CSV table of N, CA and C in Angstrom, one decimal:
chain,number,residue,atom,x,y,z
A,202,MET,N,-99.6,32.9,-128.2
A,202,MET,CA,-99.4,32.9,-126.8
A,202,MET,C,-98.0,32.4,-126.3
A,203,ARG,N,-97.0,32.2,-127.1
A,203,ARG,CA,-95.7,31.9,-126.4
A,203,ARG,C,-95.2,33.4,-126.0
A,204,LYS,N,-95.2,34.2,-127.0
A,204,LYS,CA,-94.6,35.6,-126.7
A,204,LYS,C,-95.5,36.4,-124.7
A,205,ALA,N,-96.9,35.9,-125.3
A,205,ALA,CA,-97.3,36.8,-124.2
A,205,ALA,C,-96.6,36.1,-122.8
A,206,TRP,N,-96.6,34.8,-122.8
A,206,TRP,CA,-96.3,33.9,-121.7
A,206,TRP,C,-95.4,35.0,-121.3
A,207,GLN,N,-94.3,34.7,-122.4
A,207,GLN,CA,-92.9,35.2,-122.3
A,207,GLN,C,-92.9,36.7,-121.2
A,208,LYS,N,-93.3,37.3,-121.9
A,208,LYS,CA,-93.6,39.3,-121.8
A,208,LYS,C,-94.6,39.0,-120.1
A,209,ILE,N,-95.2,38.1,-119.6
A,209,ILE,CA,-95.7,38.2,-118.7
A,209,ILE,C,-94.7,37.6,-117.5
A,210,LEU,N,-94.1,36.9,-118.0
A,210,LEU,CA,-92.8,36.3,-117.2
A,210,LEU,C,-91.9,37.4,-116.5
A,211,GLU,N,-91.2,37.6,-117.8
A,211,GLU,CA,-90.4,38.7,-118.0
A,211,GLU,C,-90.6,40.2,-117.4
A,212,GLY,N,-91.9,40.3,-117.2
A,212,GLY,CA,-91.9,41.9,-117.0
A,212,GLY,C,-93.0,41.4,-115.2
A,213,ASN,N,-92.6,40.4,-115.2
A,213,ASN,CA,-92.9,40.5,-113.4
A,213,ASN,C,-92.5,40.2,-112.5
A,214,ASP,N,-91.8,40.0,-111.3
A,214,ASP,CA,-91.0,39.4,-110.6
A,214,ASP,C,-91.6,39.0,-109.3
A,215,ALA,N,-90.8,38.3,-108.4
A,215,ALA,CA,-91.2,37.5,-107.5
A,215,ALA,C,-92.2,38.1,-106.9
A,216,PRO,N,-92.0,38.9,-106.0
A,216,PRO,CA,-93.0,39.4,-105.2
A,216,PRO,C,-94.2,40.2,-105.8
A,217,GLU,N,-94.2,40.6,-107.1
A,217,GLU,CA,-95.5,40.6,-108.0
A,217,GLU,C,-96.3,39.6,-108.2
A,218,TRP,N,-95.2,38.3,-108.9
A,218,TRP,CA,-96.1,36.5,-108.6
A,218,TRP,C,-96.7,36.5,-107.2
A,219,LEU,N,-95.9,36.2,-106.3
A,219,LEU,CA,-96.2,36.2,-105.1
A,219,LEU,C,-97.9,37.0,-104.2
A,220,ILE,N,-98.1,37.9,-104.5
A,220,ILE,CA,-99.0,38.8,-104.3
A,220,ILE,C,-100.5,38.6,-105.6
A,221,ALA,N,-99.9,38.3,-107.0
A,221,ALA,CA,-101.1,37.7,-107.6
A,221,ALA,C,-101.4,36.5,-107.3
A,222,ALA,N,-100.7,35.4,-106.3
A,222,ALA,CA,-100.8,34.3,-105.9
A,222,ALA,C,-101.8,34.0,-104.9
A,223,GLY,N,-101.5,34.6,-104.2
A,223,GLY,CA,-102.5,35.6,-102.9
A,223,GLY,C,-103.7,35.5,-103.3
A,224,VAL,N,-104.2,37.3,-104.3
A,224,VAL,CA,-105.0,37.3,-104.9
A,224,VAL,C,-106.2,36.2,-105.5
A,225,PHE,N,-104.9,35.3,-106.2
A,225,PHE,CA,-106.0,34.8,-106.7
A,225,PHE,C,-106.6,33.1,-105.8
A,226,VAL,N,-105.7,32.9,-104.5
A,226,VAL,CA,-106.3,32.1,-103.3
A,226,VAL,C,-107.3,32.8,-102.8
A,227,ALA,N,-107.4,34.3,-102.7
A,227,ALA,CA,-108.0,34.7,-101.8
A,227,ALA,C,-109.5,34.7,-102.1
A,228,VAL,N,-109.5,34.9,-103.1
A,228,VAL,CA,-110.6,35.3,-104.2
A,228,VAL,C,-111.2,33.9,-104.5
A,229,LEU,N,-111.0,32.5,-104.2
A,229,LEU,CA,-111.2,31.4,-104.3
A,229,LEU,C,-111.8,31.1,-103.0
A,230,MET,N,-111.5,31.9,-102.3
A,230,MET,CA,-111.2,30.9,-100.6
A,230,MET,C,-112.5,32.1,-100.2
A,231,VAL,N,-112.8,33.3,-100.7
A,231,VAL,CA,-114.1,34.2,-100.0
A,231,VAL,C,-115.4,33.2,-100.9
A,232,VAL,N,-115.2,33.4,-102.4
A,232,VAL,CA,-116.6,32.6,-102.6
A,232,VAL,C,-117.4,31.9,-101.3
A,233,PRO,N,-116.5,30.7,-101.3
A,233,PRO,CA,-117.7,29.5,-100.6
A,233,PRO,C,-117.9,30.3,-98.8
A,234,ILE,N,-116.8,31.2,-98.3
A,234,ILE,CA,-117.0,31.6,-96.9
A,234,ILE,C,-118.1,32.7,-97.2
A,235,ALA,N,-118.6,33.3,-98.5
A,235,ALA,CA,-119.6,34.3,-98.7
A,235,ALA,C,-120.4,33.8,-99.0
A,236,ARG,N,-120.9,32.5,-99.9
A,236,ARG,CA,-122.1,31.8,-99.8
A,236,ARG,C,-122.8,31.1,-98.6
A,237,TYR,N,-122.1,30.8,-98.6
A,237,TYR,CA,-121.9,30.1,-96.8
A,237,TYR,C,-123.1,31.7,-96.0
A,238,ALA,N,-122.1,32.1,-95.9
A,238,ALA,CA,-122.7,33.4,-95.1
A,238,ALA,C,-124.3,34.0,-95.2
A,239,VAL,N,-124.1,34.1,-96.4
A,239,VAL,CA,-125.3,35.0,-97.3
A,239,VAL,C,-126.5,34.1,-97.1
A,240,ALA,N,-126.3,32.7,-97.3
A,240,ALA,CA,-126.9,31.7,-98.1
A,240,ALA,C,-127.6,31.6,-95.9
A,241,ARG,N,-126.7,31.1,-94.6
A,241,ARG,CA,-127.5,31.1,-93.8
A,241,ARG,C,-128.5,32.6,-93.2
A,242,VAL,N,-128.2,34.2,-93.9
A,242,VAL,CA,-129.4,35.0,-93.7
A,242,VAL,C,-130.1,35.2,-94.5
A,243,PHE,N,-130.4,34.4,-95.5
A,243,PHE,CA,-131.0,34.6,-95.9
A,243,PHE,C,-132.1,33.3,-95.4
A,244,ALA,N,-131.7,31.8,-94.8
A,244,ALA,CA,-132.4,31.4,-94.7
A,244,ALA,C,-133.2,31.8,-93.5
A,245,ALA,N,-132.2,32.7,-92.4
A,245,ALA,CA,-132.6,32.7,-91.3
A,245,ALA,C,-134.3,34.2,-91.5
A,246,VAL,N,-133.6,34.7,-92.9
A,246,VAL,CA,-135.0,36.0,-92.9
A,246,VAL,C,-136.0,35.1,-93.2
A,247,SER,N,-136.0,34.0,-94.1
A,247,SER,CA,-137.1,33.3,-94.8
A,247,SER,C,-137.9,32.6,-93.0
A,248,ARG,N,-137.1,31.9,-92.2
A,248,ARG,CA,-137.8,31.4,-91.3
A,248,ARG,C,-138.6,32.2,-90.2
A,249,LYS,N,-137.6,33.6,-89.9
A,249,LYS,CA,-138.5,34.7,-88.7
A,249,LYS,C,-139.3,35.2,-89.7
A,250,THR,N,-140.0,35.6,-91.0
A,250,THR,CA,-140.7,35.8,-91.7
A,250,THR,C,-141.9,34.9,-92.3
A,251,GLY,N,-141.6,34.1,-92.6
A,251,GLY,CA,-142.7,32.9,-93.0
A,251,GLY,C,-142.8,33.5,-95.0
A,252,GLY,N,-141.7,33.9,-95.2
A,252,GLY,CA,-142.3,34.4,-96.9
A,252,GLY,C,-141.5,33.2,-97.3
A,253,PRO,N,-141.4,32.8,-98.9
A,253,PRO,CA,-140.1,32.2,-99.8
A,253,PRO,C,-139.2,33.0,-100.2
A,254,TRP,N,-139.3,33.9,-100.2
A,254,TRP,CA,-138.0,34.6,-100.5
A,254,TRP,C,-136.6,34.7,-100.2
A,255,GLY,N,-136.3,34.2,-99.4
A,255,GLY,CA,-135.0,34.2,-98.2
A,255,GLY,C,-134.9,32.8,-98.7
A,256,ALA,N,-135.7,32.0,-98.9
A,256,ALA,CA,-135.7,30.6,-99.2
A,256,ALA,C,-135.2,30.1,-100.7
A,257,ALA,N,-135.5,31.3,-101.0
A,257,ALA,CA,-135.3,31.1,-102.4
A,257,ALA,C,-134.1,31.1,-103.4
A,258,PHE,N,-133.9,32.5,-102.8
A,258,PHE,CA,-132.2,32.8,-102.6
A,258,PHE,C,-131.2,32.2,-102.0
A,259,ALA,N,-131.4,31.1,-100.7
A,259,ALA,CA,-130.9,30.9,-100.1
A,259,ALA,C,-130.5,29.5,-101.1
A,260,ASP,N,-131.3,28.9,-101.8
A,260,ASP,CA,-131.6,27.3,-102.9
A,260,ASP,C,-130.8,28.2,-103.2
A,261,ALA,N,-131.3,29.5,-104.3
A,261,ALA,CA,-130.1,30.0,-105.3
A,261,ALA,C,-128.8,29.7,-105.5
A,262,LEU,N,-128.4,29.9,-104.3
A,262,LEU,CA,-127.2,29.9,-103.6
A,262,LEU,C,-126.4,29.2,-103.5
A,263,GLN,N,-126.8,28.0,-103.3
A,263,GLN,CA,-126.4,26.7,-103.8
A,263,GLN,C,-126.2,26.6,-104.9
A,264,GLY,N,-126.8,27.2,-105.5
A,264,GLY,CA,-125.7,26.7,-107.1
A,264,GLY,C,-124.9,27.4,-107.7
A,265,THR,N,-124.0,27.8,-106.8
A,265,THR,CA,-123.2,28.7,-106.7
A,265,THR,C,-121.9,27.4,-107.5
A,266,SER,N,-121.4,27.5,-108.2
A,266,SER,CA,-120.0,26.9,-108.8
A,266,SER,C,-118.7,27.6,-108.7
A,267,TYR,N,-117.9,26.8,-108.2
A,267,TYR,CA,-116.3,27.4,-107.9
A,267,TYR,C,-115.6,27.5,-109.0
A,268,ILE,N,-116.2,25.8,-109.6
A,268,ILE,CA,-115.1,26.2,-111.2
A,268,ILE,C,-115.4,27.6,-111.7
A,269,LEU,N,-116.5,28.2,-111.6
A,269,LEU,CA,-116.8,28.9,-112.9
A,269,LEU,C,-116.3,30.3,-111.6
A,270,PHE,N,-116.1,30.5,-111.0
A,270,PHE,CA,-114.9,31.1,-110.3
A,270,PHE,C,-114.0,31.6,-110.3
A,271,ILE,N,-113.0,30.6,-110.5
A,271,ILE,CA,-111.5,30.3,-111.0
A,271,ILE,C,-111.0,31.4,-112.2
A,272,PRO,N,-112.2,31.6,-113.3
A,272,PRO,CA,-111.3,32.9,-114.2
A,272,PRO,C,-111.4,34.5,-113.7
A,273,VAL,N,-112.5,34.9,-112.6
A,273,VAL,CA,-113.0,35.4,-111.9
A,273,VAL,C,-111.6,36.4,-110.8
A,274,ALA,N,-110.7,34.5,-110.3
A,274,ALA,CA,-109.6,35.0,-109.3
A,274,ALA,C,-108.5,34.8,-110.0
A,275,ALA,N,-108.4,34.3,-111.6
A,275,ALA,CA,-107.2,34.8,-112.8
A,275,ALA,C,-107.6,36.6,-112.8
A,276,TYR,N,-108.4,36.7,-113.0
A,276,TYR,CA,-108.4,38.4,-113.8
A,276,TYR,C,-107.9,39.0,-112.5
A,277,ALA,N,-108.9,38.9,-111.0
A,277,ALA,CA,-108.6,39.7,-110.1
A,277,ALA,C,-106.9,39.5,-109.6
A,278,ALA,N,-106.2,38.6,-110.1
A,278,ALA,CA,-104.9,38.0,-110.0
A,278,ALA,C,-104.0,38.9,-110.5
A,279,SER,N,-104.4,38.9,-112.6
A,279,SER,CA,-104.3,39.7,-112.7
A,279,SER,C,-103.6,41.2,-112.8
A,280,LEU,N,-104.5,41.6,-112.1
A,280,LEU,CA,-104.6,43.4,-111.8
A,280,LEU,C,-103.5,43.7,-111.2
A,281,THR,N,-102.4,42.4,-110.8
A,281,THR,CA,-101.6,42.8,-109.5
A,281,THR,C,-100.4,42.8,-110.7
A,282,LEU,N,-100.7,42.1,-111.8
A,282,LEU,CA,-99.5,41.5,-112.7
A,282,LEU,C,-99.3,42.8,-113.8
A,283,ALA,N,-98.2,42.8,-114.5
A,283,ALA,CA,-97.8,43.8,-116.3
A,283,ALA,C,-98.4,42.8,-117.0
A,284,VAL,N,-99.4,42.3,-117.8
A,284,VAL,CA,-99.8,41.9,-118.8
A,284,VAL,C,-99.5,42.1,-120.0
A,285,PRO,N,-99.8,41.6,-120.8
A,285,PRO,CA,-99.9,42.2,-122.5
A,285,PRO,C,-101.7,42.7,-122.6
A,286,PRO,N,-101.8,43.5,-123.6
A,286,PRO,CA,-103.1,44.1,-123.9
A,286,PRO,C,-103.8,43.0,-124.1
A,287,ARG,N,-103.6,41.7,-124.9
A,287,ARG,CA,-104.4,41.0,-125.2
A,287,ARG,C,-104.7,39.7,-124.2
A,288,VAL,N,-103.6,39.5,-123.1
A,288,VAL,CA,-104.0,38.7,-122.5
A,288,VAL,C,-105.1,39.6,-121.3
A,289,GLU,N,-104.8,40.1,-121.1
A,289,GLU,CA,-106.2,41.2,-120.3
A,289,GLU,C,-107.2,40.8,-120.7
A,290,ARG,N,-107.3,41.6,-122.3
A,290,ARG,CA,-108.9,41.4,-122.6
A,290,ARG,C,-109.0,39.5,-122.9
A,291,PHE,N,-108.3,39.2,-123.0
A,291,PHE,CA,-108.7,37.6,-122.6
A,291,PHE,C,-109.7,37.3,-121.5
A,292,LEU,N,-108.7,37.9,-120.2
A,292,LEU,CA,-109.5,37.4,-118.9
A,292,LEU,C,-110.2,38.4,-118.8
A,293,ASP,N,-110.6,39.5,-119.2
A,293,ASP,CA,-112.0,40.2,-119.2
A,293,ASP,C,-113.0,39.7,-119.5
A,294,LEU,N,-113.2,39.0,-120.4
A,294,LEU,CA,-113.7,38.3,-121.7
A,294,LEU,C,-114.4,36.9,-120.8
A,295,ALA,N,-113.5,36.5,-120.5
A,295,ALA,CA,-113.6,35.3,-119.4
A,295,ALA,C,-114.5,34.9,-117.9
A,296,ALA,N,-113.7,36.4,-118.0
A,296,ALA,CA,-114.3,36.5,-116.3
A,296,ALA,C,-116.1,36.8,-116.1
A,297,ILE,N,-116.2,37.7,-117.5
A,297,ILE,CA,-117.5,38.1,-117.8
A,297,ILE,C,-118.5,37.1,-118.1
A,298,ALA,N,-117.8,36.2,-118.7
A,298,ALA,CA,-118.5,35.1,-119.3
A,298,ALA,C,-118.7,33.8,-118.3
A,299,ALA,N,-117.7,33.9,-117.2
A,299,ALA,CA,-117.4,32.8,-115.7
A,299,ALA,C,-119.2,33.7,-114.8
A,300,LEU,N,-119.0,34.9,-114.9
A,300,LEU,CA,-120.3,35.3,-113.8
A,300,LEU,C,-121.3,35.1,-115.1
A,301,LEU,N,-121.6,35.7,-115.9
A,301,LEU,CA,-122.3,35.5,-116.8
A,301,LEU,C,-123.3,33.9,-116.3
A,302,LEU,N,-122.5,33.2,-116.9
A,302,LEU,CA,-123.0,31.3,-116.5
A,302,LEU,C,-123.2,31.5,-115.2
A,303,GLN,N,-123.0,31.9,-114.3
A,303,GLN,CA,-123.4,32.0,-112.9
A,303,GLN,C,-124.3,32.4,-112.4
A,304,ALA,N,-124.9,33.6,-113.3
A,304,ALA,CA,-126.3,34.7,-113.2
A,304,ALA,C,-127.5,33.6,-113.1
A,305,ALA,N,-126.6,33.1,-114.9
A,305,ALA,CA,-127.8,32.2,-115.1
A,305,ALA,C,-127.9,31.1,-114.4
A,306,ALA,N,-127.1,30.2,-113.7
A,306,ALA,CA,-127.0,29.0,-113.1
A,306,ALA,C,-127.9,29.5,-111.8
A,307,TRP,N,-127.5,30.7,-110.9
A,307,TRP,CA,-128.5,31.0,-109.8
A,307,TRP,C,-129.5,31.4,-110.5
A,308,GLY,N,-130.2,32.0,-111.3
A,308,GLY,CA,-131.3,32.0,-112.2
A,308,GLY,C,-132.5,30.9,-112.3
A,309,ASN,N,-131.9,30.0,-113.1
A,309,ASN,CA,-132.2,28.6,-112.9
A,309,ASN,C,-132.6,27.9,-112.2
A,310,ARG,N,-131.9,28.1,-110.9
A,310,ARG,CA,-132.5,27.2,-109.7
A,310,ARG,C,-133.6,28.0,-108.9
A,311,GLY,N,-133.4,29.6,-109.2
A,311,GLY,CA,-134.3,30.4,-108.9
A,311,GLY,C,-135.6,30.2,-109.8
A,312,ILE,N,-135.9,30.1,-110.6
A,312,ILE,CA,-136.8,29.7,-111.6
A,312,ILE,C,-137.7,28.0,-111.1
A,313,ARG,N,-136.4,27.2,-111.2
A,313,ARG,CA,-136.9,26.0,-110.9
A,313,ARG,C,-138.0,25.5,-109.1
A,314,PHE,N,-136.9,26.7,-107.8
A,314,PHE,CA,-137.4,26.7,-106.8
A,314,PHE,C,-139.0,27.8,-106.6
A,315,TRP,N,-139.4,28.8,-107.6
A,315,TRP,CA,-140.5,29.0,-107.9
A,315,TRP,C,-141.5,28.2,-108.3
A,316,LEU,N,-141.0,27.8,-110.0
A,316,LEU,CA,-142.3,26.7,-110.2
A,316,LEU,C,-143.1,25.3,-109.0
A,317,LYS,N,-141.7,25.5,-108.9
A,317,LYS,CA,-141.7,23.9,-107.8
A,317,LYS,C,-143.3,24.6,-107.3
A,318,ARG,N,-142.8,25.4,-106.2
A,318,ARG,CA,-144.3,25.9,-105.7
A,318,ARG,C,-145.4,26.2,-106.6
A,319,LYS,N,-145.3,26.8,-107.3
A,319,LYS,CA,-146.4,27.5,-108.2
A,319,LYS,C,-147.1,25.6,-108.9
A,320,VAL,N,-146.1,24.8,-109.1
A,320,VAL,CA,-147.4,23.8,-109.5
A,320,VAL,C,-147.4,22.9,-108.8
A,321,GLU,N,-147.4,22.8,-107.2
A,321,GLU,CA,-147.9,22.3,-106.4
A,321,GLU,C,-149.0,22.6,-105.5
A,322,ALA,N,-149.0,24.1,-105.7
A,322,ALA,CA,-150.4,24.7,-105.7
A,322,ALA,C,-151.5,24.4,-106.9
A,323,ALA,N,-150.9,24.6,-108.0
A,323,ALA,CA,-151.8,24.2,-109.0
A,323,ALA,C,-151.9,22.9,-109.2
A,324,ARG,N,-151.7,22.2,-108.5
A,324,ARG,CA,-151.7,20.3,-108.5
A,324,ARG,C,-153.2,20.2,-108.6
A,325,GLU,N,-153.2,20.8,-107.3
A,325,GLU,CA,-154.7,20.5,-105.7
A,325,GLU,C,-155.6,21.6,-106.7
A,326,SER,N,-156.0,22.1,-107.4
A,326,SER,CA,-157.0,22.5,-108.2
A,326,SER,C,-157.2,22.6,-110.4
A,327,ASP,N,-156.1,22.3,-110.4
A,327,ASP,CA,-155.8,22.6,-112.0
A,327,ASP,C,-155.2,21.2,-112.5
A,328,PRO,N,-154.7,20.3,-112.6
A,328,PRO,CA,-153.5,19.8,-113.3
A,328,PRO,C,-153.6,19.8,-114.4
A,329,GLU,N,-154.5,20.5,-115.3
A,329,GLU,CA,-153.7,21.0,-116.7
A,329,GLU,C,-152.9,21.9,-116.3
A,330,GLY,N,-153.4,22.8,-115.3
A,330,GLY,CA,-152.5,23.7,-115.5
A,330,GLY,C,-151.4,23.6,-115.1
A,331,ALA,N,-151.1,22.6,-114.0
A,331,ALA,CA,-149.9,22.3,-113.4
A,331,ALA,C,-149.1,21.9,-114.8
A,332,THR,N,-149.4,20.8,-115.9
A,332,THR,CA,-148.9,20.5,-116.8
A,332,THR,C,-148.2,22.0,-117.8
A,333,ALA,N,-149.2,22.8,-117.6
A,333,ALA,CA,-148.7,23.5,-118.8
A,333,ALA,C,-147.6,24.5,-118.1
A,334,LEU,N,-147.7,25.1,-116.9
A,334,LEU,CA,-146.3,25.3,-115.9
A,334,LEU,C,-145.3,24.8,-115.9
A,335,SER,N,-145.6,23.7,-116.1
A,335,SER,CA,-144.2,23.0,-115.9
A,335,SER,C,-143.5,22.9,-117.1
A,336,LEU,N,-144.2,23.2,-118.7
A,336,LEU,CA,-143.7,23.6,-119.9
A,336,LEU,C,-143.0,24.9,-119.8
A,337,ILE,N,-143.8,25.4,-119.2
A,337,ILE,CA,-143.3,27.2,-119.2
A,337,ILE,C,-142.5,27.8,-118.1
A,338,GLY,N,-142.2,26.7,-117.3
A,338,GLY,CA,-140.8,26.7,-116.7
A,338,GLY,C,-139.6,25.6,-117.3
A,339,PHE,N,-140.0,24.9,-118.1
A,339,PHE,CA,-138.8,24.9,-118.5
A,339,PHE,C,-138.2,24.8,-119.7
A,340,ALA,N,-139.3,25.6,-120.5
A,340,ALA,CA,-138.9,26.8,-121.4
A,340,ALA,C,-138.3,28.1,-121.0
A,341,ALA,N,-138.6,28.7,-119.6
A,341,ALA,CA,-137.8,29.4,-118.5
A,341,ALA,C,-136.6,29.2,-118.4
A,342,ARG,N,-136.4,28.1,-118.5
A,342,ARG,CA,-134.9,27.5,-117.8
A,342,ARG,C,-134.1,27.6,-119.2
A,343,VAL,N,-134.8,27.0,-119.8
A,343,VAL,CA,-133.5,27.1,-120.9
A,343,VAL,C,-133.6,28.0,-121.4
A,344,LEU,N,-134.2,29.1,-121.2
A,344,LEU,CA,-133.8,30.7,-122.2
A,344,LEU,C,-132.8,31.0,-121.1
């Protein structure tokens, strides 16, 4: 690992490092701005149409983890630098894993939103069915 860092440090000059730092910061700044803008659009669509899907997407976006976008920002920054193939592969895998974890978090919130609506509707007519739905929802969220 020490050799890899040495190659990265020696293979890139100051302007390349500044560009990489700018890309890193830009990615981390765009994520909350995009989350805020897209969530507002979905919430407005939900209010206008009265449908639950806009609210579901807006709620799912609230589950955005900024920490999970650090590997994505590092990967984007590394594209501006000369890095050894092993480091490049590591950053590729880290970014993919982070995006998959984020997608799972969004999916988990989506399932929870949908399940909450279904359980509330089922409680009035079928309390046992509501309990079964809760168990199915728990299993789906675990998966």
